[in-house]
Short mmCIF file of C-alpha atoms in Angstrom, two decimals:
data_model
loop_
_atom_site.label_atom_id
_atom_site.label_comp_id
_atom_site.label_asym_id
_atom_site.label_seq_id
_atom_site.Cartn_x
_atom_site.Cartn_y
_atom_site.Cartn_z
CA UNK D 1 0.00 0.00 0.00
CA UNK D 2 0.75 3.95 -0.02
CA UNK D 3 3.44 5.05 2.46
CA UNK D 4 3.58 8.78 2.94
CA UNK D 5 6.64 10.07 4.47
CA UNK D 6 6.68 13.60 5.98
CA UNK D 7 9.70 15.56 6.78
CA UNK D 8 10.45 17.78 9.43
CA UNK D 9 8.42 16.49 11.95
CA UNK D 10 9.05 20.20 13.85
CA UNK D 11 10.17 23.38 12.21
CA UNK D 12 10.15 26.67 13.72
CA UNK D 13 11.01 29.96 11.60
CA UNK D 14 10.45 33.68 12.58
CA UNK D 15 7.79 35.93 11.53
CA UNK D 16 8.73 36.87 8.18
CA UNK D 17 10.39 34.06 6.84
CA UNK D 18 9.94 30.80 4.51
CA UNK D 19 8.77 27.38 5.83
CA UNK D 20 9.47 24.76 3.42
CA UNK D 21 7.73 20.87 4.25
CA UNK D 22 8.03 17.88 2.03
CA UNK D 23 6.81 14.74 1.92
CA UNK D 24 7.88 11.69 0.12
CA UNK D 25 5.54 8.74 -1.42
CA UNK D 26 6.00 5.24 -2.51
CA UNK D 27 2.72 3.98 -4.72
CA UNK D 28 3.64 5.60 -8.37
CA UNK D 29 -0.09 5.36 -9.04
CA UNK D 30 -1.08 7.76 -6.46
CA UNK D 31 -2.32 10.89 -8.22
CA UNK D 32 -4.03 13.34 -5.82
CA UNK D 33 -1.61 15.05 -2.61
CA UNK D 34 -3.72 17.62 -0.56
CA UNK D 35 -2.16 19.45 2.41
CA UNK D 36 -3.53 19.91 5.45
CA UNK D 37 -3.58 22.12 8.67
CA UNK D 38 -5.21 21.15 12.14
CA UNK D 39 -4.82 23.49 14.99
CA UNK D 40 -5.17 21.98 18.40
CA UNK D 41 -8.24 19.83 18.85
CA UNK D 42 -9.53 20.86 15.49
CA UNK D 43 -10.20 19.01 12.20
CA UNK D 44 -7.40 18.60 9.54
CA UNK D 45 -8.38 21.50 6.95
CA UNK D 46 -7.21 21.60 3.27
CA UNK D 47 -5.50 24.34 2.47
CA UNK D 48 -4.08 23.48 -0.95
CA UNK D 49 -3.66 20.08 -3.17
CA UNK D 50 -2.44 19.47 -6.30
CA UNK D 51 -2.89 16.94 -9.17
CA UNK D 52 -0.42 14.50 -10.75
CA UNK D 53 -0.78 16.61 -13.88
CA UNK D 54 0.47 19.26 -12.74
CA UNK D 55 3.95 20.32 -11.36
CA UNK D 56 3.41 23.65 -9.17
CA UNK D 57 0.19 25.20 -7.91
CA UNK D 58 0.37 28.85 -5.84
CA UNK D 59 -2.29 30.40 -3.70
CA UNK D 60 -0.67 33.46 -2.51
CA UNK D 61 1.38 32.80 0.38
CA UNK D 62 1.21 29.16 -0.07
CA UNK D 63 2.73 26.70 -2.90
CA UNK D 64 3.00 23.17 -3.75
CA UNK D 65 5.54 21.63 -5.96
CA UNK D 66 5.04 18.25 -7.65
CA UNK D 67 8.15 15.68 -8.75
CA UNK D 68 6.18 12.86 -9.93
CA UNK D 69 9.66 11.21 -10.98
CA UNK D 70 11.13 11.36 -7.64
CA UNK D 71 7.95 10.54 -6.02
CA UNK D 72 7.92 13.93 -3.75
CA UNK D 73 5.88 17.10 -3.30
CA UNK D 74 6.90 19.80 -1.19
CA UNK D 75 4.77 22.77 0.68
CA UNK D 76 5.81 26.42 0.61
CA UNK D 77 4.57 29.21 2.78
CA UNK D 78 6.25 32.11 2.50
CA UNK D 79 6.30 35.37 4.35
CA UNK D 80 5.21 33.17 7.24
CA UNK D 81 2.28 34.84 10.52
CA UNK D 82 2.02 33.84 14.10
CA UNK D 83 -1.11 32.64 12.88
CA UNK D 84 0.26 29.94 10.31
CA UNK D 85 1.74 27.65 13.76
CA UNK D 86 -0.49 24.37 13.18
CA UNK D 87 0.56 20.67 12.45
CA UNK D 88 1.02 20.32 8.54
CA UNK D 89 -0.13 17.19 6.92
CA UNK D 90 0.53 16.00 3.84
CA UNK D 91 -1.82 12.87 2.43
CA UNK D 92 -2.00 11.13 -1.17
CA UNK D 93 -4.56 9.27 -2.83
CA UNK D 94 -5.44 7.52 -6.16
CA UNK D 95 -8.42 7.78 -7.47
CA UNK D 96 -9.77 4.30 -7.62
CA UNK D 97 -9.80 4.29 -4.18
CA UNK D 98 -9.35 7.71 -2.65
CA UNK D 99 -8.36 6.65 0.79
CA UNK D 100 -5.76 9.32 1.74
CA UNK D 101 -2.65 7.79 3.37
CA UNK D 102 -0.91 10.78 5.65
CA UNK D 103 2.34 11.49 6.57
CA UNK D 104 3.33 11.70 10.20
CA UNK D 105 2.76 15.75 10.43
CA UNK D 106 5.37 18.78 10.92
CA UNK D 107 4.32 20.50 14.09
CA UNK D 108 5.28 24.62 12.81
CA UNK D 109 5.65 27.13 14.78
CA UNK D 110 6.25 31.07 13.57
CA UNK D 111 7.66 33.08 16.44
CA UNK D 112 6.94 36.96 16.66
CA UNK B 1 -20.80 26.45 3.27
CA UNK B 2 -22.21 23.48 4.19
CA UNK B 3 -19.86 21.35 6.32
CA UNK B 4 -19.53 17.70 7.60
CA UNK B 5 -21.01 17.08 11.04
CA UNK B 6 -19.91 14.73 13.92
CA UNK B 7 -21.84 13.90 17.09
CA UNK B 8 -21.13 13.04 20.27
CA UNK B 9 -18.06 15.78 20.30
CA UNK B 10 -17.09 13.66 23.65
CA UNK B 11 -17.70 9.71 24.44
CA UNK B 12 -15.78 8.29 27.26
CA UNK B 13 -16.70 4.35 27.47
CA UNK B 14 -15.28 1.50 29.85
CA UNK B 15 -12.97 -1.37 27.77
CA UNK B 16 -15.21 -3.83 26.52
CA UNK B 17 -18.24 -1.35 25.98
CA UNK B 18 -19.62 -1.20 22.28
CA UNK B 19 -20.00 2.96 20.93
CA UNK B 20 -21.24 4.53 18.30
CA UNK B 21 -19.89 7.64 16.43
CA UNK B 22 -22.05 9.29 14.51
CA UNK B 23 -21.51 11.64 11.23
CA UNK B 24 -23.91 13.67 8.98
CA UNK B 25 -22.10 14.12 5.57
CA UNK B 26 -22.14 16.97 3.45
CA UNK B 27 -25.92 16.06 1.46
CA UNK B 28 -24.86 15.73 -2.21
CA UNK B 29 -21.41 13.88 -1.18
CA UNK B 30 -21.67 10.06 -2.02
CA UNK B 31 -18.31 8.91 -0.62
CA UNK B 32 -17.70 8.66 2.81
CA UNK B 33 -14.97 7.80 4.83
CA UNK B 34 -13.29 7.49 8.91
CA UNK B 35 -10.10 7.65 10.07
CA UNK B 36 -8.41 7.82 13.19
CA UNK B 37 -6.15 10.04 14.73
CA UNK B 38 -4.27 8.51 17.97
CA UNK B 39 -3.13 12.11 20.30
CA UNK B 40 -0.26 13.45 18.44
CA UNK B 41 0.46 10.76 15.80
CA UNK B 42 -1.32 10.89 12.02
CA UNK B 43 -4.27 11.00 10.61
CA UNK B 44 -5.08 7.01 9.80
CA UNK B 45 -7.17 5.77 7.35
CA UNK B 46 -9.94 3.14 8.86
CA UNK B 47 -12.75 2.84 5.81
CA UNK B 48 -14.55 3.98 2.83
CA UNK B 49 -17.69 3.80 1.57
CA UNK B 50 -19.95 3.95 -1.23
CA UNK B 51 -23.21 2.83 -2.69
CA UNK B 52 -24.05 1.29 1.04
CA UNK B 53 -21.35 -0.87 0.64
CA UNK B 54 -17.46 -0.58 2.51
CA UNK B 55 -14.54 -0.08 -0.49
CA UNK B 56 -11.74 0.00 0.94
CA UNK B 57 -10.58 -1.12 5.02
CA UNK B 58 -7.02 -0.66 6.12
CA UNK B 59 -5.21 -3.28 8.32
CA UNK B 60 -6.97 -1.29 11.76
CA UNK B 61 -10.21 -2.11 10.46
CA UNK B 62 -10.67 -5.16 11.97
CA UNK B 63 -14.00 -7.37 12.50
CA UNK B 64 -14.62 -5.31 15.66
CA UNK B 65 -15.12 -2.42 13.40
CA UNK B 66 -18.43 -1.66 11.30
CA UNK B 67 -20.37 1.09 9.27
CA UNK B 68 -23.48 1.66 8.52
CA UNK B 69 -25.82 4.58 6.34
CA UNK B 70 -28.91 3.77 8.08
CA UNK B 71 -30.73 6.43 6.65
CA UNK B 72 -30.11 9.09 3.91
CA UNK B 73 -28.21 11.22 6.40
CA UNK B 74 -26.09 9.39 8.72
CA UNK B 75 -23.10 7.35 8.05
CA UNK B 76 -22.35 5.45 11.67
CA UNK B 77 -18.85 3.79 13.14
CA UNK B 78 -19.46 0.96 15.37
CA UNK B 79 -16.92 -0.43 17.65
CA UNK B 80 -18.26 -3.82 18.66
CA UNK B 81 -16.12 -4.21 22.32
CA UNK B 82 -13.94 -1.02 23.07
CA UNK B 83 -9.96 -1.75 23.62
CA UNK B 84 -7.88 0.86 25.66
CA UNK B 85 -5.58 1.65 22.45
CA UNK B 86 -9.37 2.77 20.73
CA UNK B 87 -8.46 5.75 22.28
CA UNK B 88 -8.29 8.53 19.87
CA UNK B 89 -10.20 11.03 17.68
CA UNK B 90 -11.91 9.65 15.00
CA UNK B 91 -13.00 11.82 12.04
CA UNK B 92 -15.62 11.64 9.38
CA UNK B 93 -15.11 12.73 5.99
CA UNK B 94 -16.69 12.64 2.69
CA UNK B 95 -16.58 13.96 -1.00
CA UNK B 96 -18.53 14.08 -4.36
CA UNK B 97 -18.40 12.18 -7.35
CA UNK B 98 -15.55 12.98 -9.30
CA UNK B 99 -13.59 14.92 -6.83
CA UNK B 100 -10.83 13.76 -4.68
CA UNK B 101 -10.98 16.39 -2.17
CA UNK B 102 -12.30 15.54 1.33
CA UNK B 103 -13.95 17.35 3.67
CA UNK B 104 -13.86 16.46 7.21
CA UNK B 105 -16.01 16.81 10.45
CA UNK B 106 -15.14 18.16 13.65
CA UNK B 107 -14.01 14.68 15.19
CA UNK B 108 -15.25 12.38 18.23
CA UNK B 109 -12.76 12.61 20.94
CA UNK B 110 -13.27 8.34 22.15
CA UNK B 111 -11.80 7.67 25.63
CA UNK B 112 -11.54 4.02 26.33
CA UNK B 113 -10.94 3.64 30.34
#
């Protein structure tokens, strides 16, 4: 099945600058990879995803890159808030099944 | 918007007590899914489901597990006989046809004493 590896598992950056998260994944058929944040005690919320046919997706301070060769995909916030400290996950799925497999998370946190 | 809704918030249960979690899905969404989320590990996948019947179960999924669409607005998670290591929040999700994006519920917070 899927494995979904997810690396840092903590990052902290200050106010200001990039945060850069990326996540590995082993099935070559997989063809969906949404990110998530969850806050504390919330629910996982998508902020972005991207496609297999596509290599880079932007929505303003936040980007996704796609290497379907290498099997990784990478998350990019830039000019980062206080308010973007969450866990990160990111997930991939095909679309026969659509069961996302996660990665373990990357705890950030943006310090004033 | 119309979001994905999860009831009891709460359930605390004693080890060897059956629960059941309960989700309303968003109303024109016909896949539906649960996962688990042990305190401070990942978001696992448990089960999906479509046309009233399960299509895919992970390895956690075992016969102690079930789901059910009893009606035409719940989809239910049964644990038959509650183990300590159920302990964990267990979200709902669900999409449309044709789109891979899921949307999930608030979660069940399950303690298993």
């Amino acid at each position: 099945g899927e494995n979904v590896e997810q690396h840092p598992s903590t990052l902290s950056v200050q106010e200001g600058d990039s945060a850069v998260i990326k996540c590995t994944y082993s099935d070559s058929a997989s063809n969906y990879f949404p990110w998530y944040k969850q806050e504390l005690g919330k629910r996982p919320q998508l902020i972005i995803d991207i496609r297999s046919n596509v290599g880079e997706k932007k929505d303003q301070r936040i980007a996704v890159t796609l290497n379907k060769t290498a099997k990784h995909f990478s998350l990019h916030i830039t000019e980062t808030q206080p308010e973007d400290s969450a866990v990160y996950f990111c997930a991939a799925s095909k679309t026969r099944n659509n069961d996302m497999r996660f990665g373990a998370g990357t705890r950030l946190t943006v310090k004033p | 918007e119309p979001e994905v809704t999860q009831t009891p918030s709460h359930q605390v249960t004693q080890m060897g007590q059956e629960v059941i979690l309960r989700c309303v899905p968003i109303s024109n969404h016909l896949y539906f899914y649960w996962y688990r989320q042990i305190l401070g590990q990942k978001v696992e996948f448990l089960v999906s489901f479509y046309n009233n019947e399960i299509s895919e179960k992970s390895e956690i999924f075992d016969d102690q597990f079930s789901v059910e669409r009893p009606d035409g607005s719940n989809f239910t998670l049964k644990i038959r006989s509650t183990k300590l290591e159920d302990s964990a929040m267990y979200f709902c999700a669900s999409n449309t046809q044709g789109e891979q994006t899921q949307y999930f519920g608030p979660g069940t917070r399950l303690l298993v004493l």
